[in-house]
Amino acid sequence: MLLTLDLDSEVPIYQQIRDRIVEAVADGALAEGTALPSTRQLGADLGINFHTVNKAYDLLRTQGFIRINRKTGAVVRRDASSGPAEDGYADEWQERLRTLLAEAVALGLGPREVTSRCETVLDSFAVSTRP
């Protein structure tokens, strides 16, 4: 698995791992049922402590993106073709989106630019999320 991390970023490494895996699922690079590397293997591949990878995987598990068990390891739980989101997810996501949009507005991005950038990102995903 090829992940690009910015070790100098203010974003914690575990969060970057989580984000890159979610993006890979949205891009179609990781489909439902795809096995992820073990925490030790990914840590070695990235040159980071496996506990950092474990923290990312645990976050992905609690958010419903992967399932983990001793026999199969970490596996992608769902992708865009897996059907509608679970009950309550859209409301929780909207709260997080509100904060992200508030950051953009507070730092001077206007509504049209925010909307345009959102559309650009959505269009970049392999699996079309737009009608």
Short mmCIF file of N, CA, C and O in Angstrom, two decimals:
data_model
loop_
_atom_site.label_atom_id
_atom_site.label_comp_id
_atom_site.label_asym_id
_atom_site.label_seq_id
_atom_site.Cartn_x
_atom_site.Cartn_y
_atom_site.Cartn_z
N MET A 1 0.86 -1.18 0.00
CA MET A 1 0.00 0.00 0.00
C MET A 1 0.89 1.23 0.00
O MET A 1 1.78 1.36 0.82
N LEU A 2 0.64 2.11 -0.93
CA LEU A 2 1.43 3.33 -1.05
C LEU A 2 0.68 4.49 -0.41
O LEU A 2 -0.40 4.86 -0.85
N LEU A 3 1.25 5.00 0.67
CA LEU A 3 0.68 6.16 1.35
C LEU A 3 1.72 7.26 1.36
O LEU A 3 2.89 7.00 1.63
N THR A 4 1.28 8.47 1.10
CA THR A 4 2.19 9.60 1.16
C THR A 4 1.89 10.38 2.43
O THR A 4 0.76 10.85 2.62
N LEU A 5 2.90 10.50 3.28
CA LEU A 5 2.75 11.21 4.53
C LEU A 5 3.70 12.40 4.55
O LEU A 5 4.76 12.37 3.94
N ASP A 6 3.29 13.44 5.26
CA ASP A 6 4.14 14.61 5.46
C ASP A 6 4.59 14.60 6.91
O ASP A 6 3.82 15.00 7.80
N LEU A 7 5.79 14.14 7.14
CA LEU A 7 6.28 14.01 8.51
C LEU A 7 6.51 15.35 9.19
O LEU A 7 6.64 15.42 10.41
N ASP A 8 6.54 16.45 8.42
CA ASP A 8 6.71 17.78 8.98
C ASP A 8 5.38 18.50 9.20
O ASP A 8 5.35 19.63 9.68
N SER A 9 4.29 17.85 8.84
CA SER A 9 2.97 18.46 8.96
C SER A 9 2.55 18.59 10.42
O SER A 9 2.99 17.82 11.29
N GLU A 10 1.67 19.55 10.68
CA GLU A 10 1.09 19.68 12.01
C GLU A 10 0.02 18.61 12.25
O GLU A 10 -0.38 18.38 13.39
N VAL A 11 -0.44 17.97 11.18
CA VAL A 11 -1.44 16.91 11.30
C VAL A 11 -0.72 15.65 11.79
O VAL A 11 0.28 15.23 11.19
N PRO A 12 -1.21 15.05 12.88
CA PRO A 12 -0.54 13.86 13.41
C PRO A 12 -0.44 12.75 12.36
O PRO A 12 -1.33 12.61 11.50
N ILE A 13 0.61 11.96 12.44
CA ILE A 13 0.84 10.91 11.45
C ILE A 13 -0.31 9.91 11.43
O ILE A 13 -0.75 9.49 10.36
N TYR A 14 -0.84 9.51 12.60
CA TYR A 14 -1.94 8.56 12.61
C TYR A 14 -3.16 9.12 11.87
O TYR A 14 -3.86 8.38 11.17
N GLN A 15 -3.39 10.43 11.98
CA GLN A 15 -4.51 11.06 11.28
C GLN A 15 -4.26 11.07 9.77
O GLN A 15 -5.18 10.86 8.99
N GLN A 16 -3.02 11.31 9.38
CA GLN A 16 -2.68 11.28 7.96
C GLN A 16 -2.90 9.88 7.38
O GLN A 16 -3.43 9.75 6.27
N ILE A 17 -2.51 8.85 8.12
CA ILE A 17 -2.72 7.47 7.66
C ILE A 17 -4.21 7.22 7.51
O ILE A 17 -4.67 6.71 6.48
N ARG A 18 -4.98 7.60 8.51
CA ARG A 18 -6.43 7.43 8.45
C ARG A 18 -7.00 8.14 7.23
O ARG A 18 -7.78 7.59 6.47
N ASP A 19 -6.60 9.38 7.04
CA ASP A 19 -7.13 10.18 5.93
C ASP A 19 -6.77 9.58 4.58
O ASP A 19 -7.61 9.53 3.67
N ARG A 20 -5.51 9.12 4.42
CA ARG A 20 -5.10 8.55 3.13
C ARG A 20 -5.86 7.26 2.83
O ARG A 20 -6.21 6.99 1.68
N ILE A 21 -6.15 6.46 3.85
CA ILE A 21 -6.90 5.22 3.64
C ILE A 21 -8.34 5.54 3.27
O ILE A 21 -8.90 4.95 2.33
N VAL A 22 -8.96 6.50 3.94
CA VAL A 22 -10.33 6.90 3.59
C VAL A 22 -10.37 7.44 2.16
O VAL A 22 -11.27 7.11 1.38
N GLU A 23 -9.37 8.24 1.78
CA GLU A 23 -9.31 8.76 0.42
C GLU A 23 -9.14 7.63 -0.59
O GLU A 23 -9.75 7.66 -1.67
N ALA A 24 -8.35 6.61 -0.26
CA ALA A 24 -8.16 5.47 -1.16
C ALA A 24 -9.46 4.69 -1.35
O ALA A 24 -9.75 4.20 -2.44
N VAL A 25 -10.26 4.60 -0.30
CA VAL A 25 -11.57 3.95 -0.42
C VAL A 25 -12.47 4.79 -1.32
O VAL A 25 -13.11 4.27 -2.24
N ALA A 26 -12.50 6.09 -1.10
CA ALA A 26 -13.33 6.98 -1.93
C ALA A 26 -12.87 7.00 -3.38
O ALA A 26 -13.69 7.09 -4.30
N ASP A 27 -11.57 6.88 -3.60
CA ASP A 27 -11.02 6.87 -4.96
C ASP A 27 -11.25 5.55 -5.67
O ASP A 27 -11.00 5.44 -6.88
N GLY A 28 -11.65 4.53 -4.94
CA GLY A 28 -11.84 3.22 -5.54
C GLY A 28 -10.59 2.35 -5.51
O GLY A 28 -10.58 1.23 -6.01
N ALA A 29 -9.49 2.87 -4.94
CA ALA A 29 -8.24 2.10 -4.87
C ALA A 29 -8.33 0.98 -3.83
O ALA A 29 -7.62 -0.02 -3.94
N LEU A 30 -9.18 1.15 -2.82
CA LEU A 30 -9.42 0.12 -1.81
C LEU A 30 -10.91 -0.20 -1.80
O LEU A 30 -11.73 0.65 -1.46
N ALA A 31 -11.24 -1.42 -2.19
CA ALA A 31 -12.64 -1.84 -2.24
C ALA A 31 -13.01 -2.62 -0.99
O ALA A 31 -12.13 -3.10 -0.25
N GLU A 32 -14.30 -2.77 -0.77
CA GLU A 32 -14.79 -3.58 0.33
C GLU A 32 -14.13 -4.96 0.25
O GLU A 32 -14.04 -5.56 -0.82
N GLY A 33 -13.63 -5.43 1.40
CA GLY A 33 -13.00 -6.74 1.46
C GLY A 33 -11.50 -6.74 1.23
O GLY A 33 -10.84 -7.77 1.42
N THR A 34 -10.93 -5.60 0.85
CA THR A 34 -9.50 -5.51 0.62
C THR A 34 -8.76 -5.58 1.95
O THR A 34 -9.08 -4.86 2.88
N ALA A 35 -7.76 -6.46 2.01
CA ALA A 35 -6.94 -6.58 3.22
C ALA A 35 -5.92 -5.46 3.26
O ALA A 35 -5.32 -5.11 2.24
N LEU A 36 -5.75 -4.89 4.43
CA LEU A 36 -4.72 -3.87 4.64
C LEU A 36 -3.48 -4.53 5.24
O LEU A 36 -3.58 -5.59 5.86
N PRO A 37 -2.33 -3.92 5.06
CA PRO A 37 -1.12 -4.49 5.67
C PRO A 37 -1.25 -4.53 7.19
O PRO A 37 -2.00 -3.74 7.78
N SER A 38 -0.52 -5.43 7.82
CA SER A 38 -0.50 -5.46 9.28
C SER A 38 0.08 -4.14 9.78
O SER A 38 0.78 -3.42 9.05
N THR A 39 -0.20 -3.83 11.03
CA THR A 39 0.32 -2.58 11.60
C THR A 39 1.84 -2.59 11.60
O THR A 39 2.46 -1.57 11.32
N ARG A 40 2.42 -3.73 11.88
CA ARG A 40 3.89 -3.83 11.89
C ARG A 40 4.46 -3.64 10.48
O ARG A 40 5.46 -2.95 10.31
N GLN A 41 3.81 -4.27 9.49
CA GLN A 41 4.30 -4.15 8.13
C GLN A 41 4.18 -2.72 7.61
O GLN A 41 5.12 -2.17 7.03
N LEU A 42 3.02 -2.08 7.83
CA LEU A 42 2.84 -0.72 7.35
C LEU A 42 3.78 0.23 8.09
O LEU A 42 4.37 1.13 7.48
N GLY A 43 3.96 0.01 9.38
CA GLY A 43 4.91 0.82 10.13
C GLY A 43 6.32 0.70 9.57
O GLY A 43 7.02 1.70 9.39
N ALA A 44 6.73 -0.53 9.25
CA ALA A 44 8.06 -0.74 8.68
C ALA A 44 8.16 -0.09 7.30
O ALA A 44 9.16 0.55 6.98
N ASP A 45 7.11 -0.24 6.48
CA ASP A 45 7.10 0.35 5.14
C ASP A 45 7.22 1.87 5.19
O ASP A 45 7.86 2.48 4.33
N LEU A 46 6.57 2.47 6.19
CA LEU A 46 6.56 3.93 6.30
C LEU A 46 7.70 4.47 7.17
O LEU A 46 7.91 5.68 7.24
N GLY A 47 8.40 3.58 7.85
CA GLY A 47 9.48 4.01 8.73
C GLY A 47 8.98 4.69 9.98
O GLY A 47 9.62 5.63 10.49
N ILE A 48 7.84 4.21 10.49
CA ILE A 48 7.25 4.78 11.71
C ILE A 48 6.93 3.66 12.69
O ILE A 48 6.91 2.48 12.33
N ASN A 49 6.63 4.02 13.92
CA ASN A 49 6.29 3.06 14.95
C ASN A 49 4.95 2.40 14.63
O ASN A 49 3.99 3.07 14.26
N PHE A 50 4.86 1.09 14.80
CA PHE A 50 3.63 0.37 14.49
C PHE A 50 2.48 0.81 15.41
O PHE A 50 1.31 0.66 15.04
N HIS A 51 2.78 1.34 16.57
CA HIS A 51 1.72 1.83 17.46
C HIS A 51 0.99 3.01 16.82
O HIS A 51 -0.21 3.20 17.04
N THR A 52 1.69 3.80 16.02
CA THR A 52 1.07 4.92 15.31
C THR A 52 0.07 4.38 14.28
O THR A 52 -1.05 4.88 14.15
N VAL A 53 0.47 3.32 13.56
CA VAL A 53 -0.42 2.69 12.59
C VAL A 53 -1.61 2.07 13.32
O VAL A 53 -2.75 2.18 12.88
N ASN A 54 -1.34 1.45 14.46
CA ASN A 54 -2.41 0.85 15.25
C ASN A 54 -3.45 1.90 15.66
O ASN A 54 -4.66 1.64 15.62
N LYS A 55 -2.99 3.08 16.02
CA LYS A 55 -3.90 4.16 16.40
C LYS A 55 -4.78 4.57 15.21
O LYS A 55 -5.97 4.79 15.35
N ALA A 56 -4.17 4.64 14.02
CA ALA A 56 -4.93 4.97 12.80
C ALA A 56 -5.95 3.88 12.50
O ALA A 56 -7.12 4.18 12.20
N TYR A 57 -5.55 2.62 12.58
CA TYR A 57 -6.46 1.51 12.30
C TYR A 57 -7.60 1.49 13.32
O TYR A 57 -8.75 1.20 12.96
N ASP A 58 -7.29 1.76 14.58
CA ASP A 58 -8.35 1.78 15.59
C ASP A 58 -9.36 2.88 15.30
O ASP A 58 -10.56 2.68 15.45
N LEU A 59 -8.88 4.03 14.86
CA LEU A 59 -9.77 5.13 14.49
C LEU A 59 -10.64 4.72 13.30
O LEU A 59 -11.86 4.93 13.30
N LEU A 60 -10.05 4.11 12.29
CA LEU A 60 -10.79 3.63 11.12
C LEU A 60 -11.83 2.58 11.53
O LEU A 60 -12.95 2.56 11.00
N ARG A 61 -11.48 1.74 12.49
CA ARG A 61 -12.42 0.72 12.97
C ARG A 61 -13.60 1.34 13.68
O ARG A 61 -14.75 1.02 13.39
N THR A 62 -13.33 2.28 14.58
CA THR A 62 -14.43 2.89 15.33
C THR A 62 -15.32 3.74 14.43
O THR A 62 -16.50 3.90 14.72
N GLN A 63 -14.77 4.23 13.33
CA GLN A 63 -15.57 5.03 12.38
C GLN A 63 -16.26 4.17 11.33
O GLN A 63 -16.96 4.69 10.48
N GLY A 64 -16.05 2.86 11.39
CA GLY A 64 -16.76 1.94 10.50
C GLY A 64 -16.14 1.71 9.14
O GLY A 64 -16.77 1.09 8.28
N PHE A 65 -14.91 2.17 8.92
CA PHE A 65 -14.28 1.99 7.62
C PHE A 65 -13.62 0.62 7.45
O PHE A 65 -13.54 0.10 6.34
N ILE A 66 -13.12 0.06 8.55
CA ILE A 66 -12.48 -1.25 8.47
C ILE A 66 -12.99 -2.13 9.60
O ILE A 66 -13.59 -1.66 10.56
N ARG A 67 -12.75 -3.43 9.44
CA ARG A 67 -12.99 -4.38 10.53
C ARG A 67 -11.67 -5.07 10.81
O ARG A 67 -10.84 -5.22 9.91
N ILE A 68 -11.47 -5.43 12.03
CA ILE A 68 -10.20 -6.05 12.44
C ILE A 68 -10.51 -7.30 13.25
O ILE A 68 -11.34 -7.27 14.16
N ASN A 69 -9.86 -8.40 12.87
CA ASN A 69 -9.90 -9.58 13.73
C ASN A 69 -8.58 -10.31 13.62
O ASN A 69 -7.79 -10.06 12.71
N ARG A 70 -8.34 -11.20 14.56
CA ARG A 70 -7.03 -11.87 14.63
C ARG A 70 -6.75 -12.75 13.41
O ARG A 70 -5.61 -12.91 13.01
N LYS A 71 -7.79 -13.30 12.84
CA LYS A 71 -7.61 -14.24 11.74
C LYS A 71 -7.31 -13.54 10.41
O LYS A 71 -6.40 -13.93 9.68
N THR A 72 -8.09 -12.50 10.09
CA THR A 72 -7.96 -11.85 8.77
C THR A 72 -7.22 -10.53 8.83
O THR A 72 -6.90 -9.97 7.78
N GLY A 73 -6.96 -10.01 10.00
CA GLY A 73 -6.31 -8.71 10.13
C GLY A 73 -7.28 -7.59 9.81
O GLY A 73 -8.48 -7.72 9.99
N ALA A 74 -6.74 -6.49 9.30
CA ALA A 74 -7.57 -5.32 8.98
C ALA A 74 -8.05 -5.44 7.54
O ALA A 74 -7.28 -5.68 6.62
N VAL A 75 -9.37 -5.26 7.37
CA VAL A 75 -10.00 -5.40 6.06
C VAL A 75 -10.97 -4.23 5.87
O VAL A 75 -11.67 -3.84 6.81
N VAL A 76 -11.00 -3.69 4.65
CA VAL A 76 -11.94 -2.61 4.35
C VAL A 76 -13.36 -3.13 4.54
O VAL A 76 -13.74 -4.16 3.97
N ARG A 77 -14.13 -2.45 5.36
CA ARG A 77 -15.47 -2.89 5.72
C ARG A 77 -16.51 -2.51 4.69
O ARG A 77 -17.45 -3.25 4.42
N ARG A 78 -16.34 -1.33 4.10
CA ARG A 78 -17.32 -0.87 3.12
C ARG A 78 -16.67 0.14 2.20
O ARG A 78 -15.64 0.70 2.52
N ASP A 79 -17.29 0.32 1.05
CA ASP A 79 -16.85 1.34 0.11
C ASP A 79 -18.09 2.05 -0.43
O ASP A 79 -19.20 1.79 0.03
N ALA A 80 -17.91 2.92 -1.40
CA ALA A 80 -19.03 3.71 -1.90
C ALA A 80 -20.13 2.86 -2.52
O ALA A 80 -21.29 3.27 -2.56
N SER A 81 -19.79 1.66 -2.98
CA SER A 81 -20.80 0.80 -3.60
C SER A 81 -21.48 -0.11 -2.58
O SER A 81 -22.30 -0.95 -2.97
N SER A 82 -21.19 0.05 -1.31
CA SER A 82 -21.74 -0.83 -0.27
C SER A 82 -23.15 -0.47 0.16
O SER A 82 -23.69 -1.07 1.07
N GLY A 83 -23.74 0.53 -0.47
CA GLY A 83 -25.09 0.93 -0.09
C GLY A 83 -25.08 2.18 0.74
O GLY A 83 -24.03 2.78 1.00
N PRO A 84 -26.27 2.58 1.19
CA PRO A 84 -26.39 3.82 1.95
C PRO A 84 -25.62 3.78 3.27
O PRO A 84 -25.37 2.71 3.82
N ALA A 85 -25.27 4.97 3.73
CA ALA A 85 -24.56 5.09 5.02
C ALA A 85 -25.47 4.62 6.15
O ALA A 85 -26.69 4.62 6.04
N GLU A 86 -24.83 4.24 7.24
CA GLU A 86 -25.58 3.80 8.42
C GLU A 86 -26.38 4.96 9.00
O GLU A 86 -26.03 6.12 8.84
N ASP A 87 -27.45 4.62 9.70
CA ASP A 87 -28.31 5.63 10.33
C ASP A 87 -27.49 6.55 11.22
O ASP A 87 -26.64 6.09 11.98
N GLY A 88 -27.73 7.83 11.11
CA GLY A 88 -27.09 8.82 11.95
C GLY A 88 -25.76 9.32 11.41
O GLY A 88 -25.25 10.33 11.88
N TYR A 89 -25.19 8.62 10.42
CA TYR A 89 -23.89 9.03 9.92
C TYR A 89 -23.95 10.42 9.28
O TYR A 89 -23.08 11.25 9.53
N ALA A 90 -24.95 10.68 8.46
CA ALA A 90 -25.03 11.96 7.76
C ALA A 90 -25.09 13.13 8.74
O ALA A 90 -24.46 14.17 8.52
N ASP A 91 -25.81 12.97 9.83
CA ASP A 91 -25.91 14.05 10.82
C ASP A 91 -24.57 14.29 11.51
O ASP A 91 -24.14 15.42 11.70
N GLU A 92 -23.88 13.20 11.87
CA GLU A 92 -22.57 13.32 12.51
C GLU A 92 -21.57 13.96 11.54
O GLU A 92 -20.80 14.83 11.91
N TRP A 93 -21.60 13.52 10.29
CA TRP A 93 -20.71 14.06 9.27
C TRP A 93 -20.97 15.55 9.06
O TRP A 93 -20.04 16.34 8.92
N GLN A 94 -22.23 15.94 9.06
CA GLN A 94 -22.57 17.34 8.85
C GLN A 94 -22.00 18.23 9.96
O GLN A 94 -21.56 19.35 9.69
N GLU A 95 -21.96 17.74 11.16
CA GLU A 95 -21.38 18.51 12.26
C GLU A 95 -19.88 18.73 12.03
O GLU A 95 -19.36 19.82 12.27
N ARG A 96 -19.18 17.68 11.59
CA ARG A 96 -17.75 17.83 11.29
C ARG A 96 -17.54 18.76 10.10
O ARG A 96 -16.61 19.57 10.08
N LEU A 97 -18.43 18.65 9.10
CA LEU A 97 -18.35 19.52 7.93
C LEU A 97 -18.55 20.97 8.33
O LEU A 97 -17.86 21.87 7.82
N ARG A 98 -19.45 21.22 9.25
CA ARG A 98 -19.71 22.58 9.72
C ARG A 98 -18.43 23.23 10.25
O ARG A 98 -18.12 24.37 9.93
N THR A 99 -17.67 22.47 11.02
CA THR A 99 -16.42 22.99 11.57
C THR A 99 -15.41 23.27 10.46
O THR A 99 -14.75 24.31 10.46
N LEU A 100 -15.29 22.36 9.52
CA LEU A 100 -14.35 22.54 8.41
C LEU A 100 -14.73 23.76 7.57
O LEU A 100 -13.88 24.58 7.20
N LEU A 101 -16.02 23.92 7.30
CA LEU A 101 -16.47 25.08 6.54
C LEU A 101 -16.29 26.37 7.33
O LEU A 101 -15.95 27.42 6.76
N ALA A 102 -16.48 26.30 8.64
CA ALA A 102 -16.28 27.48 9.48
C ALA A 102 -14.83 27.94 9.41
O ALA A 102 -14.54 29.14 9.36
N GLU A 103 -13.89 26.99 9.37
CA GLU A 103 -12.47 27.34 9.23
C GLU A 103 -12.24 28.09 7.92
O GLU A 103 -11.56 29.12 7.90
N ALA A 104 -12.82 27.60 6.83
CA ALA A 104 -12.64 28.23 5.52
C ALA A 104 -13.21 29.64 5.53
O ALA A 104 -12.55 30.59 5.06
N VAL A 105 -14.39 29.81 6.06
CA VAL A 105 -15.03 31.13 6.10
C VAL A 105 -14.25 32.07 7.01
O VAL A 105 -13.99 33.23 6.66
N ALA A 106 -13.83 31.57 8.17
CA ALA A 106 -13.10 32.41 9.11
C ALA A 106 -11.77 32.88 8.54
O ALA A 106 -11.27 33.94 8.90
N LEU A 107 -11.21 32.10 7.61
CA LEU A 107 -9.93 32.46 7.01
C LEU A 107 -10.09 33.17 5.66
O LEU A 107 -9.11 33.37 4.94
N GLY A 108 -11.33 33.55 5.35
CA GLY A 108 -11.55 34.43 4.21
C GLY A 108 -12.00 33.80 2.90
O GLY A 108 -12.08 34.51 1.89
N LEU A 109 -12.29 32.51 2.87
CA LEU A 109 -12.81 31.93 1.63
C LEU A 109 -14.30 32.23 1.52
O LEU A 109 -15.04 32.04 2.48
N GLY A 110 -14.72 32.67 0.36
CA GLY A 110 -16.12 32.98 0.14
C GLY A 110 -16.93 31.74 -0.22
O GLY A 110 -16.37 30.70 -0.59
N PRO A 111 -18.26 31.84 -0.12
CA PRO A 111 -19.14 30.70 -0.39
C PRO A 111 -18.93 30.08 -1.78
O PRO A 111 -18.92 28.86 -1.93
N ARG A 112 -18.75 30.91 -2.80
CA ARG A 112 -18.56 30.37 -4.16
C ARG A 112 -17.26 29.58 -4.27
O ARG A 112 -17.21 28.53 -4.90
N GLU A 113 -16.21 30.10 -3.66
CA GLU A 113 -14.93 29.39 -3.72
C GLU A 113 -15.00 28.08 -2.95
O GLU A 113 -14.49 27.05 -3.40
N VAL A 114 -15.65 28.11 -1.79
CA VAL A 114 -15.80 26.89 -1.00
C VAL A 114 -16.59 25.86 -1.80
O VAL A 114 -16.18 24.69 -1.91
N THR A 115 -17.69 26.27 -2.39
CA THR A 115 -18.52 25.35 -3.18
C THR A 115 -17.74 24.80 -4.36
O THR A 115 -17.77 23.59 -4.65
N SER A 116 -17.01 25.66 -5.05
CA SER A 116 -16.21 25.23 -6.20
C SER A 116 -15.17 24.21 -5.80
O SER A 116 -14.97 23.20 -6.48
N ARG A 117 -14.50 24.47 -4.69
CA ARG A 117 -13.47 23.53 -4.24
C ARG A 117 -14.08 22.20 -3.80
O ARG A 117 -13.51 21.14 -4.04
N CYS A 118 -15.24 22.25 -3.17
CA CYS A 118 -15.94 21.01 -2.78
C CYS A 118 -16.29 20.20 -4.02
O CYS A 118 -16.09 18.97 -4.05
N GLU A 119 -16.80 20.86 -5.05
CA GLU A 119 -17.15 20.16 -6.29
C GLU A 119 -15.91 19.55 -6.95
O GLU A 119 -15.95 18.43 -7.44
N THR A 120 -14.80 20.27 -6.93
CA THR A 120 -13.56 19.76 -7.52
C THR A 120 -13.11 18.49 -6.80
O THR A 120 -12.73 17.50 -7.44
N VAL A 121 -13.16 18.51 -5.48
CA VAL A 121 -12.75 17.34 -4.72
C VAL A 121 -13.70 16.17 -4.98
O VAL A 121 -13.26 15.04 -5.23
N LEU A 122 -15.00 16.41 -4.94
CA LEU A 122 -15.95 15.34 -5.20
C LEU A 122 -15.76 14.74 -6.58
O LEU A 122 -15.81 13.51 -6.77
N ASP A 123 -15.50 15.58 -7.56
CA ASP A 123 -15.29 15.10 -8.93
C ASP A 123 -14.00 14.29 -9.07
O ASP A 123 -13.85 13.52 -10.01
N SER A 124 -13.06 14.46 -8.13
CA SER A 124 -11.79 13.75 -8.22
C SER A 124 -11.89 12.29 -7.80
O SER A 124 -11.01 11.50 -8.10
N PHE A 125 -12.95 11.93 -7.09
CA PHE A 125 -13.10 10.54 -6.65
C PHE A 125 -13.53 9.65 -7.80
O PHE A 125 -14.35 10.03 -8.62
N ALA A 126 -12.95 8.46 -7.87
CA ALA A 126 -13.24 7.52 -8.96
C ALA A 126 -14.71 7.12 -8.98
O ALA A 126 -15.31 6.98 -10.02
N VAL A 127 -15.27 6.94 -7.80
CA VAL A 127 -16.67 6.56 -7.71
C VAL A 127 -17.48 7.83 -7.66
O VAL A 127 -17.34 8.63 -6.75
N SER A 128 -18.32 8.02 -8.66
CA SER A 128 -19.10 9.25 -8.74
C SER A 128 -20.05 9.35 -7.56
O SER A 128 -20.81 8.43 -7.29
N THR A 129 -19.96 10.47 -6.88
CA THR A 129 -20.84 10.70 -5.73
C THR A 129 -21.94 11.69 -6.10
O THR A 129 -22.72 12.07 -5.25
N ARG A 130 -21.96 12.10 -7.37
CA ARG A 130 -22.93 13.10 -7.79
C ARG A 130 -23.95 12.49 -8.72
O ARG A 130 -23.64 11.59 -9.48
N PRO A 131 -25.18 12.98 -8.65
CA PRO A 131 -26.23 12.43 -9.51
C PRO A 131 -25.98 12.70 -10.98
O PRO A 131 -25.28 13.53 -11.39
#
